[in-house]
mmCIF file of C-alpha atoms in Angstrom:
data_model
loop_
_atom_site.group_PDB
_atom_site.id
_atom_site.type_symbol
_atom_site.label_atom_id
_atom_site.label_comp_id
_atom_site.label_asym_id
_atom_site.label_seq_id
_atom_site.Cartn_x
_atom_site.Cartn_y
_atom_site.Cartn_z
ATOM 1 C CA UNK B 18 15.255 -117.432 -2.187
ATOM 2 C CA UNK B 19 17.580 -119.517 -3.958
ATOM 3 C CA UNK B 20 19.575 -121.450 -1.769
ATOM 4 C CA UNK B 21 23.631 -121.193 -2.129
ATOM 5 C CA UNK B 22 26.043 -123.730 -2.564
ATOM 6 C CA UNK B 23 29.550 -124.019 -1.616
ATOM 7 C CA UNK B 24 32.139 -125.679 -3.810
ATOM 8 C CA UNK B 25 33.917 -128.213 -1.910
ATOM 9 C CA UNK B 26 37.437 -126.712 -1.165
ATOM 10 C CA UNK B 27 41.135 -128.846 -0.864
ATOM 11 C CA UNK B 28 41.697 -130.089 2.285
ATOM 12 C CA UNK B 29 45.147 -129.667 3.437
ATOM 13 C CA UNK B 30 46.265 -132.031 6.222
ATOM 14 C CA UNK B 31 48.044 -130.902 8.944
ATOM 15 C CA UNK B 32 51.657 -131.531 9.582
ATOM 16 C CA UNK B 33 51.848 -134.808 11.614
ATOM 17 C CA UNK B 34 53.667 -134.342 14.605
ATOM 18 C CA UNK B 35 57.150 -135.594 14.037
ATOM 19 C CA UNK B 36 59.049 -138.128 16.057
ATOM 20 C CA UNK B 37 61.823 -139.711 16.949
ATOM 21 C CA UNK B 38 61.133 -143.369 17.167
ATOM 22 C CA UNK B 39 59.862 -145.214 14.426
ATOM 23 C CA UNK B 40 57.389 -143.287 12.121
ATOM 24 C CA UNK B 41 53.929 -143.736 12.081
ATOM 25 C CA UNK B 42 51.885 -144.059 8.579
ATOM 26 C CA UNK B 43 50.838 -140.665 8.439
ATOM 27 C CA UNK B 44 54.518 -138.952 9.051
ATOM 28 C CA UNK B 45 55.373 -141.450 6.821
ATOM 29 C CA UNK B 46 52.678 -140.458 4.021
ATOM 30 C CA UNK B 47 53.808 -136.440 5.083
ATOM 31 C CA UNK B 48 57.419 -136.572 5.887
ATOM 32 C CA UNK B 49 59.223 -139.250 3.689
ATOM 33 C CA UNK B 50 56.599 -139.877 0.517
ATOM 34 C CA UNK B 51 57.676 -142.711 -1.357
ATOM 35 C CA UNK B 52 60.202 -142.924 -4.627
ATOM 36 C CA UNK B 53 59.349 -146.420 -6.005
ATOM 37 C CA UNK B 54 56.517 -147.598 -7.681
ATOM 38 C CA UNK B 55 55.388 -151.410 -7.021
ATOM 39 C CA UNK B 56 56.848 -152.632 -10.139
ATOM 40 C CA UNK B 57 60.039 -150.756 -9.645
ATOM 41 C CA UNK B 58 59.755 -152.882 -6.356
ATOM 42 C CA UNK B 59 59.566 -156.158 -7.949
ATOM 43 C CA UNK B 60 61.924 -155.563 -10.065
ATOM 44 C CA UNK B 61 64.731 -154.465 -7.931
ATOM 45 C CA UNK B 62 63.793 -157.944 -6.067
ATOM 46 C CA UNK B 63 64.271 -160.325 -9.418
ATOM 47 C CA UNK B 64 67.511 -158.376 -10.388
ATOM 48 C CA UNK B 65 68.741 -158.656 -7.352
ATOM 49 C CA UNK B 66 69.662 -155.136 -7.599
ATOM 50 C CA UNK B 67 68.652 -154.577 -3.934
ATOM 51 C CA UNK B 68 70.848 -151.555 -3.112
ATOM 52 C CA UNK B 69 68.209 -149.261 -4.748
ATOM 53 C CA UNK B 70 65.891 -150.598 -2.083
ATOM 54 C CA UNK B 71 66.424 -147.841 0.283
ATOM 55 C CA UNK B 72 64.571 -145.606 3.325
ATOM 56 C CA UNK B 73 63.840 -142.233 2.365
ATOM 57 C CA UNK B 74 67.075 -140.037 2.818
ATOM 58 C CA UNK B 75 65.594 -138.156 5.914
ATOM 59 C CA UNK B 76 63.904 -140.898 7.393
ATOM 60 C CA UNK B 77 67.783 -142.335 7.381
ATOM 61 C CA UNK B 78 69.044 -140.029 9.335
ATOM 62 C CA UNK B 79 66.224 -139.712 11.854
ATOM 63 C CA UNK B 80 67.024 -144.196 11.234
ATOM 64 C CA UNK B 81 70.917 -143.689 12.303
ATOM 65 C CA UNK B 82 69.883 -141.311 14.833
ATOM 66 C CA UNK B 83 67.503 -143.866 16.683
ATOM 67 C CA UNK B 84 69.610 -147.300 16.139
ATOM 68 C CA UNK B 85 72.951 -145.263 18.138
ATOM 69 C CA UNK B 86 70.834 -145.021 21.216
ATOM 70 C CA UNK B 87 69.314 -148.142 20.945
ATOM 71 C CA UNK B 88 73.289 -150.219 20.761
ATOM 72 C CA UNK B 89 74.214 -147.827 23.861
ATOM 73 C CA UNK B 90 70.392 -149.163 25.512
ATOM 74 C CA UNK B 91 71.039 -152.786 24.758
ATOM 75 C CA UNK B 92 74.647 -153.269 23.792
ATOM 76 C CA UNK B 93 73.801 -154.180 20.250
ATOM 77 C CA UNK B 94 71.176 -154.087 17.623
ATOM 78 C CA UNK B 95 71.118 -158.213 17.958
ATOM 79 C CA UNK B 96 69.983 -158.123 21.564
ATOM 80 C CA UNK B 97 67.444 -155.371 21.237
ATOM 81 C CA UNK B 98 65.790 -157.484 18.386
ATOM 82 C CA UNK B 99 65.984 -160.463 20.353
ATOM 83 C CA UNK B 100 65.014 -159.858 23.565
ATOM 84 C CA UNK B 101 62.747 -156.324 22.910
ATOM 85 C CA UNK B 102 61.594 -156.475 19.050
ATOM 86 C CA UNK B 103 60.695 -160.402 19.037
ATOM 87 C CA UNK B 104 60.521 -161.668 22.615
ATOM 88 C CA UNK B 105 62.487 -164.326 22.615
ATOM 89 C CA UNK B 106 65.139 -163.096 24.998
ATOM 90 C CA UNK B 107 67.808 -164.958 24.561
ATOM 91 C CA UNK B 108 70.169 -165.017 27.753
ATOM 92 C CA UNK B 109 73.145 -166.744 25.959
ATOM 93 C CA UNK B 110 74.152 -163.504 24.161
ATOM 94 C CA UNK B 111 75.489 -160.420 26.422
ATOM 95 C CA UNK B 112 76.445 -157.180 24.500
ATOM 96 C CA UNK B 113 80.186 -158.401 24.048
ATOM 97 C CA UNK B 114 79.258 -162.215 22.916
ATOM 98 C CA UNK B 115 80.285 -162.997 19.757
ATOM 99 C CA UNK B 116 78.076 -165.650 17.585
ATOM 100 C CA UNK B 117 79.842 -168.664 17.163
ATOM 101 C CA UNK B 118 78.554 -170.386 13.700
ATOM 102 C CA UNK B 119 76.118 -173.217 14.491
ATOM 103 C CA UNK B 120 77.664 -175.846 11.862
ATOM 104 C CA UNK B 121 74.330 -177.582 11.909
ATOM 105 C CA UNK B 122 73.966 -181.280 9.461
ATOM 106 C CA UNK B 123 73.716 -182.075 5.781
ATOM 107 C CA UNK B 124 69.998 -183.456 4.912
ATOM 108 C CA UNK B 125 71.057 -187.250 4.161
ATOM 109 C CA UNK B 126 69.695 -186.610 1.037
ATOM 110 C CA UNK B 127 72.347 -184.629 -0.170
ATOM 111 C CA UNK B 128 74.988 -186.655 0.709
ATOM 112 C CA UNK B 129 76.584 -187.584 -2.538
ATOM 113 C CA UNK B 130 79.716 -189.020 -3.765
ATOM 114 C CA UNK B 131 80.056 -185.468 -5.910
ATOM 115 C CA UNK B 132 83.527 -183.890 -5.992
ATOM 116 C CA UNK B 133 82.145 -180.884 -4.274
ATOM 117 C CA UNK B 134 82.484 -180.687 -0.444
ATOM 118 C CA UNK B 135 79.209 -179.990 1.558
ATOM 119 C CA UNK B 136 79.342 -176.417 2.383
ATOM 120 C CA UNK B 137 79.048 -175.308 6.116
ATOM 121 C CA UNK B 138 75.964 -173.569 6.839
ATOM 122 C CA UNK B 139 75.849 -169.689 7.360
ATOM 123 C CA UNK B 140 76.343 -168.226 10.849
ATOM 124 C CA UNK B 141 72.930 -168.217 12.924
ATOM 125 C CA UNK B 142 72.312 -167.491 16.658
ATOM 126 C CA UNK B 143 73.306 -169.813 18.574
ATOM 127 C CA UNK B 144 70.959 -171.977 20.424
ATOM 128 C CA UNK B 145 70.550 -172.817 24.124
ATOM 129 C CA UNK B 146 68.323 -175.492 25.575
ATOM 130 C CA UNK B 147 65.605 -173.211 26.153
ATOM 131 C CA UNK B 148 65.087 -172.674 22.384
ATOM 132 C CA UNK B 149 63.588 -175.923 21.762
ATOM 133 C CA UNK B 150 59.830 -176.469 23.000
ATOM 134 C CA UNK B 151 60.609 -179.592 25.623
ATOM 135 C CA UNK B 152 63.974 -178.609 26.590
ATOM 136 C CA UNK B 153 65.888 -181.287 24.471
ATOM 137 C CA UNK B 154 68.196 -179.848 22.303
ATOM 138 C CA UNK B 155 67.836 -182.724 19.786
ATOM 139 C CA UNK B 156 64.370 -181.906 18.651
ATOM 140 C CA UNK B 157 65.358 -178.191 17.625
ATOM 141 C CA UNK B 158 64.892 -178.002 13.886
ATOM 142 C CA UNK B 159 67.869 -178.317 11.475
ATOM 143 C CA UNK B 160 66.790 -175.463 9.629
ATOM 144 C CA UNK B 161 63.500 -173.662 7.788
ATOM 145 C CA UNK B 162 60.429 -174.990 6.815
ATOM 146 C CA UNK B 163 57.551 -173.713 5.914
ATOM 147 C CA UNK B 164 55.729 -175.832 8.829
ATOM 148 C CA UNK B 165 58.263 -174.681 11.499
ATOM 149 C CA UNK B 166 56.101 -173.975 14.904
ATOM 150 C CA UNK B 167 55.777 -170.298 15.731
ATOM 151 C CA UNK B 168 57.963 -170.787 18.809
ATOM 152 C CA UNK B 169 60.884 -170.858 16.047
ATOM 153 C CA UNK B 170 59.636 -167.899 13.539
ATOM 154 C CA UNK B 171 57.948 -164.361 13.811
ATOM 155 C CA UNK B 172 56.479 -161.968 11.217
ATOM 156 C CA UNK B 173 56.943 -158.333 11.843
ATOM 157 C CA UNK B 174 56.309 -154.872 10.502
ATOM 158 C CA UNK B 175 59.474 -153.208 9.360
ATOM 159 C CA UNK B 176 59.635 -150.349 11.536
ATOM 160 C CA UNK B 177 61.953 -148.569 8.808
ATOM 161 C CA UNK B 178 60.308 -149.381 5.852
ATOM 162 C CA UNK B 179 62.063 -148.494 2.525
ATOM 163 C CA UNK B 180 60.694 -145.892 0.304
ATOM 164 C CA UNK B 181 57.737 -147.686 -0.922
ATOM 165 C CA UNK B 182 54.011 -146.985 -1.651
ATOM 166 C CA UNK B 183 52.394 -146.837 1.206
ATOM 167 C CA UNK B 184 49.494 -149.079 0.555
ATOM 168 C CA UNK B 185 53.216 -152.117 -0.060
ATOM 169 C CA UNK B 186 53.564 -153.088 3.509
ATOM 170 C CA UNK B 187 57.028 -154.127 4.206
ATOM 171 C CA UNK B 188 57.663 -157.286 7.232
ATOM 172 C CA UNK B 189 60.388 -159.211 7.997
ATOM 173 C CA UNK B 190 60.614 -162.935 9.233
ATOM 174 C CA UNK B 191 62.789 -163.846 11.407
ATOM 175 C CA UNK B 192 63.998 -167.590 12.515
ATOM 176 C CA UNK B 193 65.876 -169.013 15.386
ATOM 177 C CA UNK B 194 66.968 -172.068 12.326
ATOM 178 C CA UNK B 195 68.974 -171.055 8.800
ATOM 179 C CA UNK B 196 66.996 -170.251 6.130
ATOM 180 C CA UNK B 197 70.022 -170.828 4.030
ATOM 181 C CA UNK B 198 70.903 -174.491 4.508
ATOM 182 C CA UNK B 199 72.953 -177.897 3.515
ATOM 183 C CA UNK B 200 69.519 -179.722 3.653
ATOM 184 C CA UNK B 201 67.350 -177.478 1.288
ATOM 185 C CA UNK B 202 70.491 -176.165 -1.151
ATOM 186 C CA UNK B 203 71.788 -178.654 -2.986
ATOM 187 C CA UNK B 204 76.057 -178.625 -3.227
ATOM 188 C CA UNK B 205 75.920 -178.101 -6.865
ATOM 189 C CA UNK B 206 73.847 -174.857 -6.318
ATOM 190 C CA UNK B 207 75.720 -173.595 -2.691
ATOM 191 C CA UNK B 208 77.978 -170.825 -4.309
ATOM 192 C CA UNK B 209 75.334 -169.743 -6.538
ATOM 193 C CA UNK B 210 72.725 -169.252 -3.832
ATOM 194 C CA UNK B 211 75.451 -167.500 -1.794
ATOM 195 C CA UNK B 212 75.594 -165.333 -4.623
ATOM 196 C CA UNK B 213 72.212 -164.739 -5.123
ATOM 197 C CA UNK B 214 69.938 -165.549 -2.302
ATOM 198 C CA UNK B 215 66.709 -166.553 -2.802
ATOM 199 C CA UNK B 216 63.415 -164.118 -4.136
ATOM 200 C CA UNK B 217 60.203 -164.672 -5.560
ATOM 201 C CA UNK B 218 56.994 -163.806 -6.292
ATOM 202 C CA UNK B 219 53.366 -164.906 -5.144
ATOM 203 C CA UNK B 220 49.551 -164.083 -6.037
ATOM 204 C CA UNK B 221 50.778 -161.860 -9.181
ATOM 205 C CA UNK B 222 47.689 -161.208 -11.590
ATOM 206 C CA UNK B 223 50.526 -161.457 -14.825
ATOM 207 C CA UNK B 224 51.822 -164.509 -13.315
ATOM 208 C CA UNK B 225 55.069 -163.304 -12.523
ATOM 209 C CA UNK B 226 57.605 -165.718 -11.560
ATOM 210 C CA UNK B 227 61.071 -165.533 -10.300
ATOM 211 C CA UNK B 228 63.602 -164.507 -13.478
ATOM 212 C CA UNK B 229 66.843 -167.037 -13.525
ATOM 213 C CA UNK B 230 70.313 -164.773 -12.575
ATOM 214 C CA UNK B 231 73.316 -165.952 -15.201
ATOM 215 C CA UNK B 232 75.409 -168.634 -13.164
ATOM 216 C CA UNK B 233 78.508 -167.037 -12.205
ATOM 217 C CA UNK B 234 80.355 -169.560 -10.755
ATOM 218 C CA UNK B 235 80.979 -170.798 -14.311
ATOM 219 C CA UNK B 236 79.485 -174.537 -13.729
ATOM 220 C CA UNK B 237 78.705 -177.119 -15.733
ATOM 221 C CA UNK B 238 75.169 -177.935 -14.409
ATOM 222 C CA UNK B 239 72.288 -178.930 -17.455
ATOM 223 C CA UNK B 240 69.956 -175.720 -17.280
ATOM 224 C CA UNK B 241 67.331 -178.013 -16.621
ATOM 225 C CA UNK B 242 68.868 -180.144 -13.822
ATOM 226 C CA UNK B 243 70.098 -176.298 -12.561
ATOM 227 C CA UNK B 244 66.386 -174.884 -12.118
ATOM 228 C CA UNK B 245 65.066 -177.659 -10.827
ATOM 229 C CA UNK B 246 68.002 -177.774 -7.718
ATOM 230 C CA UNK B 247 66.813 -174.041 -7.208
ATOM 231 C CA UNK B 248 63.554 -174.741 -7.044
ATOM 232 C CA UNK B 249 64.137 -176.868 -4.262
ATOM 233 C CA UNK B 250 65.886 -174.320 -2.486
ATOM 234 C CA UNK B 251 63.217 -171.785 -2.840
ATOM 235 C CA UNK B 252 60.103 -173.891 -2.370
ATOM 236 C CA UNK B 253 59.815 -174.002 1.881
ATOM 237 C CA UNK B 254 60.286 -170.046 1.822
ATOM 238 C CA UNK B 255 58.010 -169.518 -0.957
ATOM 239 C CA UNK B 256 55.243 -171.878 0.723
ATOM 240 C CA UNK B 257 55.812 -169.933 3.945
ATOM 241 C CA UNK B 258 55.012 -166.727 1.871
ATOM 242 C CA UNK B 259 51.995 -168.466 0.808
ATOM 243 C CA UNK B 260 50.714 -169.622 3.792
ATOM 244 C CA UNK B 261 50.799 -166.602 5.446
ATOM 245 C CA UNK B 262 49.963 -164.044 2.806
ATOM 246 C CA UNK B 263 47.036 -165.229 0.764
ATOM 247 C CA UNK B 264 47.301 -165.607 -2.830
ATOM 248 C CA UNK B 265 43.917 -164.441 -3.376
ATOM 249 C CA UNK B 266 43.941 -161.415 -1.402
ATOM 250 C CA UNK B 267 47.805 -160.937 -1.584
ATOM 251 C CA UNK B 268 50.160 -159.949 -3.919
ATOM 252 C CA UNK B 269 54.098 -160.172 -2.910
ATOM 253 C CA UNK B 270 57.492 -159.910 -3.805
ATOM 254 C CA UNK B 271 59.946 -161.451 -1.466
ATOM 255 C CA UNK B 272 63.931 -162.559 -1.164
ATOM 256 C CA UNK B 273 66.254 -163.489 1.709
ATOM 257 C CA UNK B 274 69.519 -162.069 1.240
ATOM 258 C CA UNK B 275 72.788 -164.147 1.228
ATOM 259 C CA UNK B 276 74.280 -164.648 4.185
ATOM 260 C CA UNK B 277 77.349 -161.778 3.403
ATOM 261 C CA UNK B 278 74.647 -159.398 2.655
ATOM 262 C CA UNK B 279 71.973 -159.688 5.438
ATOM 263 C CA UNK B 280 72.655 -156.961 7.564
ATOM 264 C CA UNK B 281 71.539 -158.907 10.580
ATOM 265 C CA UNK B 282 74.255 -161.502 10.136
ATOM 266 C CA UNK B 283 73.616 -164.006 13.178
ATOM 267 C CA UNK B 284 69.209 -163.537 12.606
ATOM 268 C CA UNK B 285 68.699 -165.717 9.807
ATOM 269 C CA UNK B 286 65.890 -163.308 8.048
ATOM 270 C CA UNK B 287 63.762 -162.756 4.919
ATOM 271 C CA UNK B 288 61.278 -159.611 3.477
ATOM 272 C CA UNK B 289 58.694 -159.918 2.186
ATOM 273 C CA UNK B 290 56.791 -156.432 0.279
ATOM 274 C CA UNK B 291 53.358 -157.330 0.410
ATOM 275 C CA UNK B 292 49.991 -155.428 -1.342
ATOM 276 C CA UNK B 293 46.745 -156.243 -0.942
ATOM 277 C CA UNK B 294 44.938 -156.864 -4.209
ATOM 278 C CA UNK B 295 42.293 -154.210 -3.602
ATOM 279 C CA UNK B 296 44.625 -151.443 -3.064
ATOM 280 C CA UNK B 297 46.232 -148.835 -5.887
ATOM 281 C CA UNK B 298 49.780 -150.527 -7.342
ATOM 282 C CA UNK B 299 51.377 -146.718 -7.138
#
């Protein structure tokens, strides 16, 4: 007797249960599929046409939903990242505390006799002694490296990731010192950065670098003498990206937004969308 064989039939998943907290990958992959392809990804992030980087309309809601209870939990969004999301539990700042701007110091280098004023570094949170590791307040960093100790920086998972593939995981960095600072941005270059951030690009296979934005503060700067000034300002992030996201296994687009933009305003921050090579770029 002839034996009988079955054609394999689709397989349809079944409906994740949904929540109210963050999502997980498969409501994710179920609920709020994604919109963007990887390269519309990377190229939203050297436009600097960010605003197009956006959650899935539903999971906002379900997003807004979440973050009201979590300001009437902790007071504010700031403390819950602070003392729930990254640990570091910072007693200084109460739910009605404002953030005073730590004015921080100029690098010496980049004290010139230019006719442009040093610029005051961007709002950060402010720090008590307990934020440096020995207690003395004079050996807290000035501001990021890419060799800052982990006791000043953490890498998470967005729990809200934008509408992206799903193999492009989206994390955040977060640091107690400004990304955005006197002693890695050059005076010449300040407005423009505060314009534009900083983004980039690491372990492409095309060897895609980061595109140069028209200067629209109108200066006078030698293109040449202009790139390399923002190359300085971009190299400690982009090392940092580098060093923890492997250029042979990694492929990543990342930017820190200006300081009027980050929507964290007193948690200096920075994203970074990041596939592995061996996954699909859809």
């Amino acid at each position: 007797m002839a034996s009988i064989t079955t054609q394999p039939q689709n397989v349809v998943k079944a409906a994740p249960k949904l929540g109210t907290g963050p999502p997980t990958n498969e409501e994710i992959e179920f609920y709020y599929p994604s919109s963007l392809s990887w390269e519309t990804v990377k190229d939203q992030v050297d436009s600097g046409d960010l605003g197009n980087l956006k959650r899935h309309p539903v999971m906002q809601i379900r997003y807004d939903t979440w973050i009201e209870g979590i300001k009437a939990q902790h007071g504010s969004i700031i403390n819950y990242l602070v003392n729930i999301r990254l640990g570091w539990q910072d007693r200084s700042v109460s739910p009605s505390d404002g953030l005073p701007i730590n004015e921080g110091a100029p690098d010496q280098k980049y004290i010139t006799t230019d006719a442009c004023p040093l610029p005051t570094p961007p709002p950060t949170r402010p720090f008590t002694p307990s934020d440096s590791t020995n207690g003395d307040e004079s050996s807290i960093p000035k501001y990021f490296t890419s060799t800052l100790p982990s006791f000043y920086v953490k890498i998470l998972p967005n729990d809200w990731p934008y509408s992206i593939p799903l193999a492009v995981k989206h994390f955040v960095f977060w640091s107690k010192v400004p990304i955005i600072h006197p002693g890695l941005v050059h005076p010449k270059i300040w407005e423009q950065v505060g314009i534009d951030g900083l983004w980039g690009f690491t372990g492409s296979p095309e060897g895609r670098t980061r595109t140069p934005r028209p200067n629209k503060n109108k200066t006078d700067l030698d293109p040449e003498e202009e790139e390399s000034l923002l190359k300085t300002a971009h190299h400690e992030v982009e090392l940092f990206v580098k060093n923890n996201w492997n250029e042979d296994e990694w492929e990543t687009a990342w930017f820190v937004n200006p300081p009027r933009l980050q929507s964290i305003p007193g948690l200096a921050h920075g994203h970074v969308f990041a596939r592995r090579k061996d996954t699909p770029t859809v």
